[in-house]
Short mmCIF file of C-alpha atoms in Angstrom, two decimals:
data_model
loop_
_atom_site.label_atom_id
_atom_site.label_comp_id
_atom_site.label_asym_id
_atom_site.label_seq_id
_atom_site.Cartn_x
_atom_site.Cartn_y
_atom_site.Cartn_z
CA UNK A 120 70.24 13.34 138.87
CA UNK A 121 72.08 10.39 137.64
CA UNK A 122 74.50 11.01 134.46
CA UNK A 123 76.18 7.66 132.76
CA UNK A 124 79.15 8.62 130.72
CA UNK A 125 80.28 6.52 127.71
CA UNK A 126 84.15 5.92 126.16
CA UNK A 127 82.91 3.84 122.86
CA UNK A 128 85.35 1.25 121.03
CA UNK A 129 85.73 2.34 117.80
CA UNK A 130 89.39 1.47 117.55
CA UNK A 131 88.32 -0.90 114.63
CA UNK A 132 91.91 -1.94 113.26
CA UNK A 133 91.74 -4.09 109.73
CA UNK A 134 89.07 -6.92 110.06
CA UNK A 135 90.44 -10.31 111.05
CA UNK A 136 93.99 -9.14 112.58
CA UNK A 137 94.75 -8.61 116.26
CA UNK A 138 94.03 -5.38 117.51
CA UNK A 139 96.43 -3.72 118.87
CA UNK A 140 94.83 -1.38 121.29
CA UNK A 141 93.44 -4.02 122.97
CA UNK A 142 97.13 -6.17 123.28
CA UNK A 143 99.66 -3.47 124.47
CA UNK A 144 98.07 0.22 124.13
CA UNK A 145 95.11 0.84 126.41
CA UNK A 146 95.11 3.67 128.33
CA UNK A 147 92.56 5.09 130.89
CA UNK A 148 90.33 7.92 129.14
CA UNK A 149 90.94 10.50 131.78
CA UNK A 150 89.00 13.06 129.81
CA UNK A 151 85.87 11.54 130.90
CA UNK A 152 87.11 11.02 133.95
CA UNK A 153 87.91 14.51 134.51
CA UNK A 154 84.22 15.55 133.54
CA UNK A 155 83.03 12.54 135.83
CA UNK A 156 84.86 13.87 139.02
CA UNK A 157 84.06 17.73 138.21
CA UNK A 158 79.99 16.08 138.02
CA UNK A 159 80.51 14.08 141.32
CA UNK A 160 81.88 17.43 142.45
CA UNK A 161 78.70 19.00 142.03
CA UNK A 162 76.95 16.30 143.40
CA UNK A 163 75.58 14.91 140.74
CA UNK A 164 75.89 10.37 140.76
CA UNK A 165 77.89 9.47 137.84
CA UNK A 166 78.97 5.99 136.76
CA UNK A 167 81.76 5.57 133.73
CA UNK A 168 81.11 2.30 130.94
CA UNK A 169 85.14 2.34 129.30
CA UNK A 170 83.81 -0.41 126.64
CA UNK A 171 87.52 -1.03 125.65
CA UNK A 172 87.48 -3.36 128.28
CA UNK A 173 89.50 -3.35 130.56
CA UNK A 174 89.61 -7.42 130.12
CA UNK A 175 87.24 -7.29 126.87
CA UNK A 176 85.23 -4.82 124.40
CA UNK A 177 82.01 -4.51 125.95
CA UNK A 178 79.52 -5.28 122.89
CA UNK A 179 75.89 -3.33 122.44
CA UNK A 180 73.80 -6.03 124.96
CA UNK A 181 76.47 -5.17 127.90
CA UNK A 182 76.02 -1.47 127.28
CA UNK A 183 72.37 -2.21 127.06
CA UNK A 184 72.10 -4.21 130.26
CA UNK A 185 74.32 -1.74 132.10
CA UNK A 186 71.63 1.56 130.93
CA UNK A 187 68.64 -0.73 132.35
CA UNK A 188 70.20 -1.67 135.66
CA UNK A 189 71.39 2.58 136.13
CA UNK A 190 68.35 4.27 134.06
CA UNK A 191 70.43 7.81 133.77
CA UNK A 192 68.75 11.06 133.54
CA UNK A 193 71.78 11.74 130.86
CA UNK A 194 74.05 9.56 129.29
CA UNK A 195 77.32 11.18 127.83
CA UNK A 196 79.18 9.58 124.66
CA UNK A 197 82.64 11.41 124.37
CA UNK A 198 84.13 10.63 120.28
CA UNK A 199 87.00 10.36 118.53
CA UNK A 200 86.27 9.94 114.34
CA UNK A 201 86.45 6.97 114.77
CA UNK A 202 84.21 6.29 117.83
CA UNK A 203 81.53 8.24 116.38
CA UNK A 204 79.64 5.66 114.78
CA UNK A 205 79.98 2.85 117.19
CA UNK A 206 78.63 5.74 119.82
CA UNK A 207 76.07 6.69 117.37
CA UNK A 208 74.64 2.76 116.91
CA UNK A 209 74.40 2.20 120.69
CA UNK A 210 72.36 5.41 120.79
CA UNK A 211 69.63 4.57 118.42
CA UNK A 212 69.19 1.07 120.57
CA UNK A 213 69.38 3.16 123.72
CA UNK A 214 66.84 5.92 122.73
CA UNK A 215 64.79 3.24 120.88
CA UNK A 216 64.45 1.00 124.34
CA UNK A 217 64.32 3.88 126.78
CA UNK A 218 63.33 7.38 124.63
CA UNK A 219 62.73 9.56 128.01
CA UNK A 220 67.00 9.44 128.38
CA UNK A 221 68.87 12.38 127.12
CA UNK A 222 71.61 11.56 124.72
CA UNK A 223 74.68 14.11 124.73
CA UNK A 224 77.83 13.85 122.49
CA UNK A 225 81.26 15.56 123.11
CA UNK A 226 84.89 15.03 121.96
CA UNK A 227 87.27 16.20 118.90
CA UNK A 228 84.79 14.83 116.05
CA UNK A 229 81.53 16.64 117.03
CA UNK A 230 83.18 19.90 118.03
CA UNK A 231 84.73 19.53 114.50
CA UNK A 232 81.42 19.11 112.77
CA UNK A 233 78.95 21.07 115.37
CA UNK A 234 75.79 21.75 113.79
CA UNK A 235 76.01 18.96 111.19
CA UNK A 236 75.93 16.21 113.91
CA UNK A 237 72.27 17.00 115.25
CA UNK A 238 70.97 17.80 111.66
CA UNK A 239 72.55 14.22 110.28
CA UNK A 240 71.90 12.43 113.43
CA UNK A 241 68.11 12.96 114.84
CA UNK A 242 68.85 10.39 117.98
CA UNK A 243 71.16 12.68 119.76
CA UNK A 244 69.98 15.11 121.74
CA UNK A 245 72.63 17.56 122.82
CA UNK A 246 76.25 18.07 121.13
CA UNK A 247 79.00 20.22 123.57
CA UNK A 248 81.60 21.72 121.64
CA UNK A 249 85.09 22.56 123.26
CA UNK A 250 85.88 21.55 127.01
CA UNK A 251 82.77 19.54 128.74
CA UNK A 252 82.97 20.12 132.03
CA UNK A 253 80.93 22.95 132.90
CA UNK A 254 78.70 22.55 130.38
CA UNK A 255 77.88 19.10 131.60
CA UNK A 256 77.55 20.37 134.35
CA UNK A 257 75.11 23.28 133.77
CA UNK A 258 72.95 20.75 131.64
CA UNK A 259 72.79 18.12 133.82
CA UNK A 260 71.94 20.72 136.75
CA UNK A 261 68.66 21.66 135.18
CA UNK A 262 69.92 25.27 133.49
CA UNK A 263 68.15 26.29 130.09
CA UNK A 264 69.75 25.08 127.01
CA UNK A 265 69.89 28.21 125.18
CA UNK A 266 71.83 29.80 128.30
CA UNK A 267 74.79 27.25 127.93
CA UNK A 268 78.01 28.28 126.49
CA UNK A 269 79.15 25.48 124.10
CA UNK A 270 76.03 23.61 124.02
CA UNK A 271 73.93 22.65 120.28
CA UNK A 272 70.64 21.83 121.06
CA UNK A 273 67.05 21.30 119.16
CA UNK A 274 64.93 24.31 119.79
CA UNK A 275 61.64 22.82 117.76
CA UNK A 276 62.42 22.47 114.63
CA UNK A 277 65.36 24.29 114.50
CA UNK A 278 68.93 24.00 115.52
CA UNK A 279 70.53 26.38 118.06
CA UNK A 280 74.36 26.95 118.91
CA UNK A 281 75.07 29.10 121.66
CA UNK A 282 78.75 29.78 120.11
CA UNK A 283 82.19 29.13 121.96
CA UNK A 284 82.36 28.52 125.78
CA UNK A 285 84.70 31.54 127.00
CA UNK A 286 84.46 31.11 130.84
CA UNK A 287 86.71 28.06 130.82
CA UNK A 288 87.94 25.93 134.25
CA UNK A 289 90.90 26.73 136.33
CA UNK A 290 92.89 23.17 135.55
CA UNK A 291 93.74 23.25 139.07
CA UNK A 292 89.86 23.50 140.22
CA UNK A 293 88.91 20.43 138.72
CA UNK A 294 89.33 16.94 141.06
CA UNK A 295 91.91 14.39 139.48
CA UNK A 296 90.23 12.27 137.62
CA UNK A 297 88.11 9.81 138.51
CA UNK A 298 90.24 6.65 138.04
CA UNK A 299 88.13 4.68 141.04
CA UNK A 300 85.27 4.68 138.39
CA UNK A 301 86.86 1.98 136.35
CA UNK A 302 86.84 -1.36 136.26
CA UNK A 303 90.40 -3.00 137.02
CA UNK A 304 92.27 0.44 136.98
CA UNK A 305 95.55 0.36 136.71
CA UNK A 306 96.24 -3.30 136.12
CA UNK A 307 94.50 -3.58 133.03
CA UNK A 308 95.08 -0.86 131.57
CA UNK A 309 98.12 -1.78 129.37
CA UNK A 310 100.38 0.93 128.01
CA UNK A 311 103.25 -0.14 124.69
CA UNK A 312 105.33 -2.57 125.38
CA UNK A 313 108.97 -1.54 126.88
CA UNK A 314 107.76 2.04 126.95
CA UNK A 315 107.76 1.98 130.85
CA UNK A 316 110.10 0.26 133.68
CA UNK A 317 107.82 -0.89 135.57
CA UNK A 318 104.01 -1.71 136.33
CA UNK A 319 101.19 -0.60 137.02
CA UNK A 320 100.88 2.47 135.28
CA UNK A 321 98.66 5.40 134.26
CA UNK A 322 98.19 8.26 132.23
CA UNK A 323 98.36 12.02 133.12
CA UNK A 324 97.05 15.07 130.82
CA UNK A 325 98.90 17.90 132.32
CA UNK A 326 97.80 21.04 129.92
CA UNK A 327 95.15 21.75 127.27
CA UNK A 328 95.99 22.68 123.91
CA UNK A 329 98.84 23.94 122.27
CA UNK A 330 100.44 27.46 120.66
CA UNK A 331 101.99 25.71 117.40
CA UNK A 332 100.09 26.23 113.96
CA UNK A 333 100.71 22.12 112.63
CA UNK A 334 98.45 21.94 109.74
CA UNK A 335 97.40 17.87 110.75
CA UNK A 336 96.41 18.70 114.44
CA UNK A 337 92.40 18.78 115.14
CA UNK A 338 91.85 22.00 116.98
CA UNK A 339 88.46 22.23 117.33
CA UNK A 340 88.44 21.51 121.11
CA UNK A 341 90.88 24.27 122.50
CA UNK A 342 91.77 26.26 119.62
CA UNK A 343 94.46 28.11 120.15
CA UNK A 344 94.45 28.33 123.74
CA UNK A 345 97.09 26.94 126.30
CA UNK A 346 96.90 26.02 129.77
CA UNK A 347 98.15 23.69 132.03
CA UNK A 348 97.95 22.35 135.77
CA UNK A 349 100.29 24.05 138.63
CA UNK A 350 103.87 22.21 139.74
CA UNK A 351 102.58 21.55 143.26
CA UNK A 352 98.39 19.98 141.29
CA UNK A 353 100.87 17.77 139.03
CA UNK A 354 103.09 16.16 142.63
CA UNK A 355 100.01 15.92 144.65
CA UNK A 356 98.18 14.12 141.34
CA UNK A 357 101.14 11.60 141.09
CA UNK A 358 101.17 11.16 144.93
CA UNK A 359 97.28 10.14 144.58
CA UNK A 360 98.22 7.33 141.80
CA UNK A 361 100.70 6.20 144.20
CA UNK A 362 98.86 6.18 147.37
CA UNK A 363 95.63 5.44 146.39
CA UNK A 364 96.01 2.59 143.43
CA UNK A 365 99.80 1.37 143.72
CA UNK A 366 101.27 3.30 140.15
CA UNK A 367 104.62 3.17 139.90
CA UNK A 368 104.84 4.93 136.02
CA UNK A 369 103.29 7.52 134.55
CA UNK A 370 102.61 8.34 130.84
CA UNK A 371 102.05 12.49 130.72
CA UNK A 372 100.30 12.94 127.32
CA UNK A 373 100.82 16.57 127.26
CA UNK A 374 102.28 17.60 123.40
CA UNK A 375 104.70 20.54 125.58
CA UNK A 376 105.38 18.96 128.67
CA UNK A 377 107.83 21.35 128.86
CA UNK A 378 107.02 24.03 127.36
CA UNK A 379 106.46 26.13 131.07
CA UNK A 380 110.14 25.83 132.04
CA UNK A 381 109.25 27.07 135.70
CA UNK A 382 106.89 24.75 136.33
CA UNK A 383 108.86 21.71 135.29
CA UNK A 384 111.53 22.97 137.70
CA UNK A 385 109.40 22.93 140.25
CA UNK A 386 107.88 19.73 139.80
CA UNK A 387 111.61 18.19 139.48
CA UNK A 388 112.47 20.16 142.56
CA UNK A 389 109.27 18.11 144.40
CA UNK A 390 110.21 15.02 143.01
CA UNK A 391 113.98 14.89 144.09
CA UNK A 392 112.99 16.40 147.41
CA UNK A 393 109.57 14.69 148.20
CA UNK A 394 110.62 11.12 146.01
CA UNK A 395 107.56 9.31 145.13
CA UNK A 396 109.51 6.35 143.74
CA UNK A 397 107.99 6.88 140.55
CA UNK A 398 109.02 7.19 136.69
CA UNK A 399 107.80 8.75 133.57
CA UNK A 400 107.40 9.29 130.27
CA UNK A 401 107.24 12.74 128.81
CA UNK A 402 106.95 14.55 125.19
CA UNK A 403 109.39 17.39 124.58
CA UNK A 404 109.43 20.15 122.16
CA UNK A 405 113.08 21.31 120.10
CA UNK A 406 113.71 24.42 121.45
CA UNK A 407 112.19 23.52 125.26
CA UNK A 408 114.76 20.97 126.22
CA UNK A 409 118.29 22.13 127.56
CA UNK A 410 121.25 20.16 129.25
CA UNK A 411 120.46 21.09 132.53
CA UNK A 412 116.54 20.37 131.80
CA UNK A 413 117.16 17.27 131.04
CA UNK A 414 119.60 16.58 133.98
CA UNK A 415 116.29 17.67 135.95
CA UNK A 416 114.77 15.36 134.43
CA UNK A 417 116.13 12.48 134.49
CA UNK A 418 116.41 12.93 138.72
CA UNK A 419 113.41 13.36 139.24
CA UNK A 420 112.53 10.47 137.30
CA UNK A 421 112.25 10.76 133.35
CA UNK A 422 112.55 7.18 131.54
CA UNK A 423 111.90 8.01 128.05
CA UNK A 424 111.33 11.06 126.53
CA UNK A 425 109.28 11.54 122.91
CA UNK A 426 109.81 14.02 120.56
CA UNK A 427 107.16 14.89 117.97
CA UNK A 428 109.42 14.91 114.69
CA UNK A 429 106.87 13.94 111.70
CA UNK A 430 109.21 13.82 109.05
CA UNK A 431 112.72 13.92 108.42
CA UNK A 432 111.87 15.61 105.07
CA UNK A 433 112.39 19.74 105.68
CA UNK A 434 110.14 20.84 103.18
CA UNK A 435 107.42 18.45 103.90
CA UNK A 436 107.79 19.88 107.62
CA UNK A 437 107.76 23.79 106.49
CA UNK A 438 104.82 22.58 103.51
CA UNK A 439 102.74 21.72 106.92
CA UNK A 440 103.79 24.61 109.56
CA UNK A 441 105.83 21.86 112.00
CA UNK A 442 108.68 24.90 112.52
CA UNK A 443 110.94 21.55 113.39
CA UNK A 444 114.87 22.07 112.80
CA UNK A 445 116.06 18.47 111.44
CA UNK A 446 119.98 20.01 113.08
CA UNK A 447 118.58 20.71 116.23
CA UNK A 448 116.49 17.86 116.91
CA UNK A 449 119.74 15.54 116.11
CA UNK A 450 121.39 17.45 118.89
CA UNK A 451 118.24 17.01 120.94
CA UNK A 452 118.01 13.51 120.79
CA UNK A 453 121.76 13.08 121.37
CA UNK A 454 121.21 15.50 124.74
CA UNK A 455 117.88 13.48 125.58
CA UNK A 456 120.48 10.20 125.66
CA UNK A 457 123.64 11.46 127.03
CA UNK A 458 121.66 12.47 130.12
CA UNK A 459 120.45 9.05 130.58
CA UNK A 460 117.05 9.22 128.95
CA UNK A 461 115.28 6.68 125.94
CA UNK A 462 114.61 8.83 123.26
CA UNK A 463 111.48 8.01 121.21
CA UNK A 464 110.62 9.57 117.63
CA UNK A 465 106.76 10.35 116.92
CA UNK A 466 106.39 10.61 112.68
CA UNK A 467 103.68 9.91 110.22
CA UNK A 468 103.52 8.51 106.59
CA UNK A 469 101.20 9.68 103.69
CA UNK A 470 101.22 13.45 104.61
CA UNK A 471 100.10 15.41 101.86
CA UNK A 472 102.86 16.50 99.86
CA UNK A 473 104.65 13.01 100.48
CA UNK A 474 106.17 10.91 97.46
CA UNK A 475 108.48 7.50 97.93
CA UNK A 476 111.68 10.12 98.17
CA UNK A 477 110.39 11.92 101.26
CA UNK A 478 110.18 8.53 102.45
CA UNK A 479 113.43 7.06 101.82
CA UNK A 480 114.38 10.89 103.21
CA UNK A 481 112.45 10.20 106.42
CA UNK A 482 114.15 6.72 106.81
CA UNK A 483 117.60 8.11 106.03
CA UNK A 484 117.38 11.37 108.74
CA UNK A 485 115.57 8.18 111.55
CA UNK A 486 119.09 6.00 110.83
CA UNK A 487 121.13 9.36 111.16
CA UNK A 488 119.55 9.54 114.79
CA UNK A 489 119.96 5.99 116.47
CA UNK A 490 116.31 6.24 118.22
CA UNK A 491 115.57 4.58 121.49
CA UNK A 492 111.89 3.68 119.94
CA UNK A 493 109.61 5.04 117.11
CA UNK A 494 106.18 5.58 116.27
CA UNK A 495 105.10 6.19 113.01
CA UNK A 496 101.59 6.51 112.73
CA UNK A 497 99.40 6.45 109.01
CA UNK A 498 98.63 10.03 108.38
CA UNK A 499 94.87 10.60 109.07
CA UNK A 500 93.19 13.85 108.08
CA UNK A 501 90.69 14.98 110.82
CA UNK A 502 87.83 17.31 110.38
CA UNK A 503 89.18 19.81 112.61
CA UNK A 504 92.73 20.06 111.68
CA UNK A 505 93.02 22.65 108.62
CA UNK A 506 94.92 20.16 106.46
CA UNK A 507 91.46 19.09 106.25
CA UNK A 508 90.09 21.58 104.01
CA UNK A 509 92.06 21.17 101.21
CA UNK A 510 92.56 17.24 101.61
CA UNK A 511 90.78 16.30 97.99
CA UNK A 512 93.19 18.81 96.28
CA UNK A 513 95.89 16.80 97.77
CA UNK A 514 95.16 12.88 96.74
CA UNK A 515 92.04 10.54 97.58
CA UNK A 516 90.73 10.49 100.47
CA UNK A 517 88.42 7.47 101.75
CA UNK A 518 86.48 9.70 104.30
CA UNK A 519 85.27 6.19 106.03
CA UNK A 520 85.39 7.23 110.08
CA UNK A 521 85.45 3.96 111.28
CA UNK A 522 88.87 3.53 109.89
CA UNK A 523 90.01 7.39 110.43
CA UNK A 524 92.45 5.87 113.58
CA UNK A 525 95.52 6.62 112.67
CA UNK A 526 96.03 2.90 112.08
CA UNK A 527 94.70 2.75 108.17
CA UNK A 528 95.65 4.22 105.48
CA UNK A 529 92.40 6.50 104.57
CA UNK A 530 94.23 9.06 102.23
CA UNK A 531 96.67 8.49 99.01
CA UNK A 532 98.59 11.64 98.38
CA UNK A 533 99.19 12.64 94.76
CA UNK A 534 103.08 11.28 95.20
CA UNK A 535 102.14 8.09 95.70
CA UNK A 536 100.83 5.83 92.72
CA UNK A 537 98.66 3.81 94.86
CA UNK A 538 97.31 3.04 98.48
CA UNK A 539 98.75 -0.67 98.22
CA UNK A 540 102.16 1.07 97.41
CA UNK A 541 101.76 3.09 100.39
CA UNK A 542 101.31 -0.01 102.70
CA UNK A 543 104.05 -1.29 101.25
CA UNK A 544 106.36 1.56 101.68
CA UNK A 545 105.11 1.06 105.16
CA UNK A 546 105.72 -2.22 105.86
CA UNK A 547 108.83 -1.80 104.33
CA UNK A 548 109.83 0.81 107.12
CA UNK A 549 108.76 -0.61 109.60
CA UNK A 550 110.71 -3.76 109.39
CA UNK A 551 113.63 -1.83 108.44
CA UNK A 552 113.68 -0.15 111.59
CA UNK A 553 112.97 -3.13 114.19
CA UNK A 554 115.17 -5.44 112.57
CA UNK A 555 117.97 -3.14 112.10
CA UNK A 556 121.35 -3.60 114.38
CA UNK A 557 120.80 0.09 116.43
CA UNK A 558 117.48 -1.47 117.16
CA UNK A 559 118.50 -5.01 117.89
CA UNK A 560 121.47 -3.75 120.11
CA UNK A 561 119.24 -1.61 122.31
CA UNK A 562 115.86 -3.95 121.94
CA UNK A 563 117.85 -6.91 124.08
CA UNK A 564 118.70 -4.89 127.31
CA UNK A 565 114.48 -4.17 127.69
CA UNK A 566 113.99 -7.61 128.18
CA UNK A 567 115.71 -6.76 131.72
CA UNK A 568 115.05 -2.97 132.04
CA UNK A 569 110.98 -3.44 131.22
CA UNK A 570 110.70 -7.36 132.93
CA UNK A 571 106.51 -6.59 132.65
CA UNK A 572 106.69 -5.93 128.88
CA UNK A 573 108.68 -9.20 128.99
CA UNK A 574 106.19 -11.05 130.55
CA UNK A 575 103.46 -9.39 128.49
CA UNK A 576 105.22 -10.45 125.20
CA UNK A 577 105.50 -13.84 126.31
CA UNK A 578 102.19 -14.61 127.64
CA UNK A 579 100.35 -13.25 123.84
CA UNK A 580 103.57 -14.12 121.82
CA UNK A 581 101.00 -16.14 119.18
CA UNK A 582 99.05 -12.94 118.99
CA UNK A 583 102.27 -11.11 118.42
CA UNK A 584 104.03 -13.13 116.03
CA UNK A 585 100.66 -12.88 114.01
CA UNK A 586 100.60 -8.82 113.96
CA UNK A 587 104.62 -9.25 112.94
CA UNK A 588 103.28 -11.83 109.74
CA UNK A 589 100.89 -8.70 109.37
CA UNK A 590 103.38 -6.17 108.43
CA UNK A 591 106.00 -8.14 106.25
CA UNK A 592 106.00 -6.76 102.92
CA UNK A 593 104.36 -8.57 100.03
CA UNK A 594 106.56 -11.38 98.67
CA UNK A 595 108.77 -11.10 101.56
CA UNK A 596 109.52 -14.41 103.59
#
């Protein structure tokens, strides 16, 4: 059995600018790399196509010429929103040269959507809702569709669902991912600029799901369960990066790193007594983030620390269930530095509910806190996140997927006159914040502290320079 498993584009920035994903934010997609190892696992030959690169998008005729060489039994497509359609076009090619292939789709977007993806979308064959790797596993092993938690199939004419999966992995069970099966892993795979010490790096998911109620976060994959990989899994996963491919940083994209105070203990207590020589980058919740935490820490390695704030508006952050203190995340962030630690703020524009005062309230509160870095994203409603239901009550929505990224503006709240207004109000921020003097005073120090971003900036500073023209307001100079 031979299964080929797919990580589309679809990152699909405006036309005719830089992208940026592909200049200073690509990361390995270790959830298909996680299903990948728990296949090999089972003994099952699986090869990985990441077409973000890692040196260049890989168009339809690579794809194409990659399926003839391998001729899979199965071929896996995993999708974001706004992967879904570049996934779905290389499917209709694929099943139109070789039909006899089975075509499976998993990710956020189709677990969101579930029955409506076979019934809109007659080239693809199977659709696994929720976690993928066992029923991956269980398809690909020969076991009857309609006995497969998780799974939609066709069953003649019909559709069948076979409901939730409820007999989910052990995280610790499954094999770290399998990194080997991509191309130029870790070197090309470039996380943000000055958001790491030192290179190469890679990217850890240490937990699934989350306990929190935010009304903008897609659920439809874990619900409302939480888990998360053991202390002693987590130091033995680092030591692999290490040993086996060189990485010296690692990015944990967990939303509540530290939300299991015991096992972050332990996992500082490995790391200061077994030293890797490694750093990180970690996302902290207000409320799971002490002095003495942080001390931890920062010894066993911490570099920057994010914190998932949204909005420095409190009733836009009570209006969408965010439970975030504006006080206590001030003292937060101040703890997060004294200890040693950059302190990055994660927020996003165009919420519904937002007007141009929440704004100017959101810029006020992110000059009250002196940030190490920022993030603020464009507010993107998702199918499975509950804001979702309600979105055309809220302001107009432009339900395009291919630009549902988190990098367009797709919806115009009610607050906000227009969606050019909106840009403008962003562009306006976001110069404001990286040409301000608490930005310019800590930016200069990076150029030492990060001396691979440096290098990276240099060598594409055209390309860079260009994206900066992109975001200057209109009539600026």
């Amino acid at each position: 059995m031979k299964v080929l498993l797919i990580h589309p584009f679809g990152s699909n920035w405006l036309e005719g600018r830089q992208d940026m994903i592909l200049l200073a934010n690509r990361s390995a997609p270790v959830g298909i790399l996680s299903i990948a190892a728990y296949l090999m696992k089972k003994g099952i030959y699986v090869e990985v196509l990441n077409c973000t690169g890692p040196v260049k998008v890989i168009g339809y005729e690579e794809t194409i010429s990659r399926v003839r060489a391998f001729m899979p039994d199965f071929i896996g497509f995993t999708t974001t929103t706004s992967s879904f359609p570049d996934a779905y076009r290389q499917t209709e090619e694929i099943k139109r040269l070789f039909p006899d292939i089975r075509i499976v789709f998993g990710g956020v977007h189709v677990s969101a959507l579930r029955e409506d993806v076979l019934a809109s979308f007659p080239a693809i064959d199977y659709v696994i809702t929720g976690e993928g790797e066992k029923a991956m596993a269980e398809l690909t092993a020969g076991v009857a569709p309609d006995k497969i938690q998780g799974l939609i199939f066709r069953n003649g004419a019909g559709i069948q669902s076979n409901g939730l999966r409820t007999d989910l992995c052990e995280l610790d069970d499954i094999p770290f991912p399998a990194y080997h099966k991509l191309d130029g892993f870790p070197e090309e795979y470039l996380p943000p600029l000055f958001n790491y010490p030192k290179a190469p790096c890679s990217t850890i998911i240490s937990s699934r799901g989350c306990p929190y109620q935010c009304s903008y976060c897609d659920r439809s994959v874990y619900r409302r369960s939480f888990r998360y990989n053991s202390a002693e899994y987590l130091y033995e996963h680092m030591a692999y990066l290490k040993k086996d491919f060189g990485v010296r940083h690692i990015f944990f994209y967990d939303d509540l790193f530290t939300f299991n105070r015991k096992r972050i203990e332990e996992l500082c207590g490995m790391l200061r007594d077994k030293p890797l020589d490694m750093t990180f980058n970690c996302a902290v919740r207000v409320g799971h983030a002490d002095n003495d935490l942080l001390r931890m820490l920062k010894t066993a390695g911490a570099w920057m620390v994010s914190l998932g704030i949204e909005s420095g508006d409190p009733e836009m952050l009570s209006r969408h269930k965010s439970n975030v203190d504006l006080g206590e995340m001030k003292k937060t962030v101040k703890m997060i530095q004294k200890n040693g630690i950059r302190a990055k703020g994660l927020f996003m524009m165009g919420l519904p509910g937002e007007t141009e005062k929440t704004i100017k309230r959101t810029t006020e509160f992110i000059r009250e806190l002196e940030l190490d870095d920022l993030n603020m994203t464009k507010f993107t409603p998702f199918p499975g996140a509950p804001v979702f239901k309600t979105i055309h009550e809220d302001g107009v929505f432009n339900e395009d997927w291919e630009l549902m990224n988190c990098l367009n503006f797709v919806f115009v709240p009610k607050g906000i006159e227009s969606k050019e207004r909106l840009e403008e109000l962003y562009k306006q921020f976001i110069k404001g914040f990286y040409t301000s003097t608490n930005w310019i005073r800590k930016f200069w120090p990076l150029m030492f502290k990060s001396p691979d971003s440096t290098l990276r900036m240099i060598k594409n500073l055209p390309a860079f320079l260009k994206i900066r023209k992109d975001f200057k307001p209109e009539g600026r100079k």
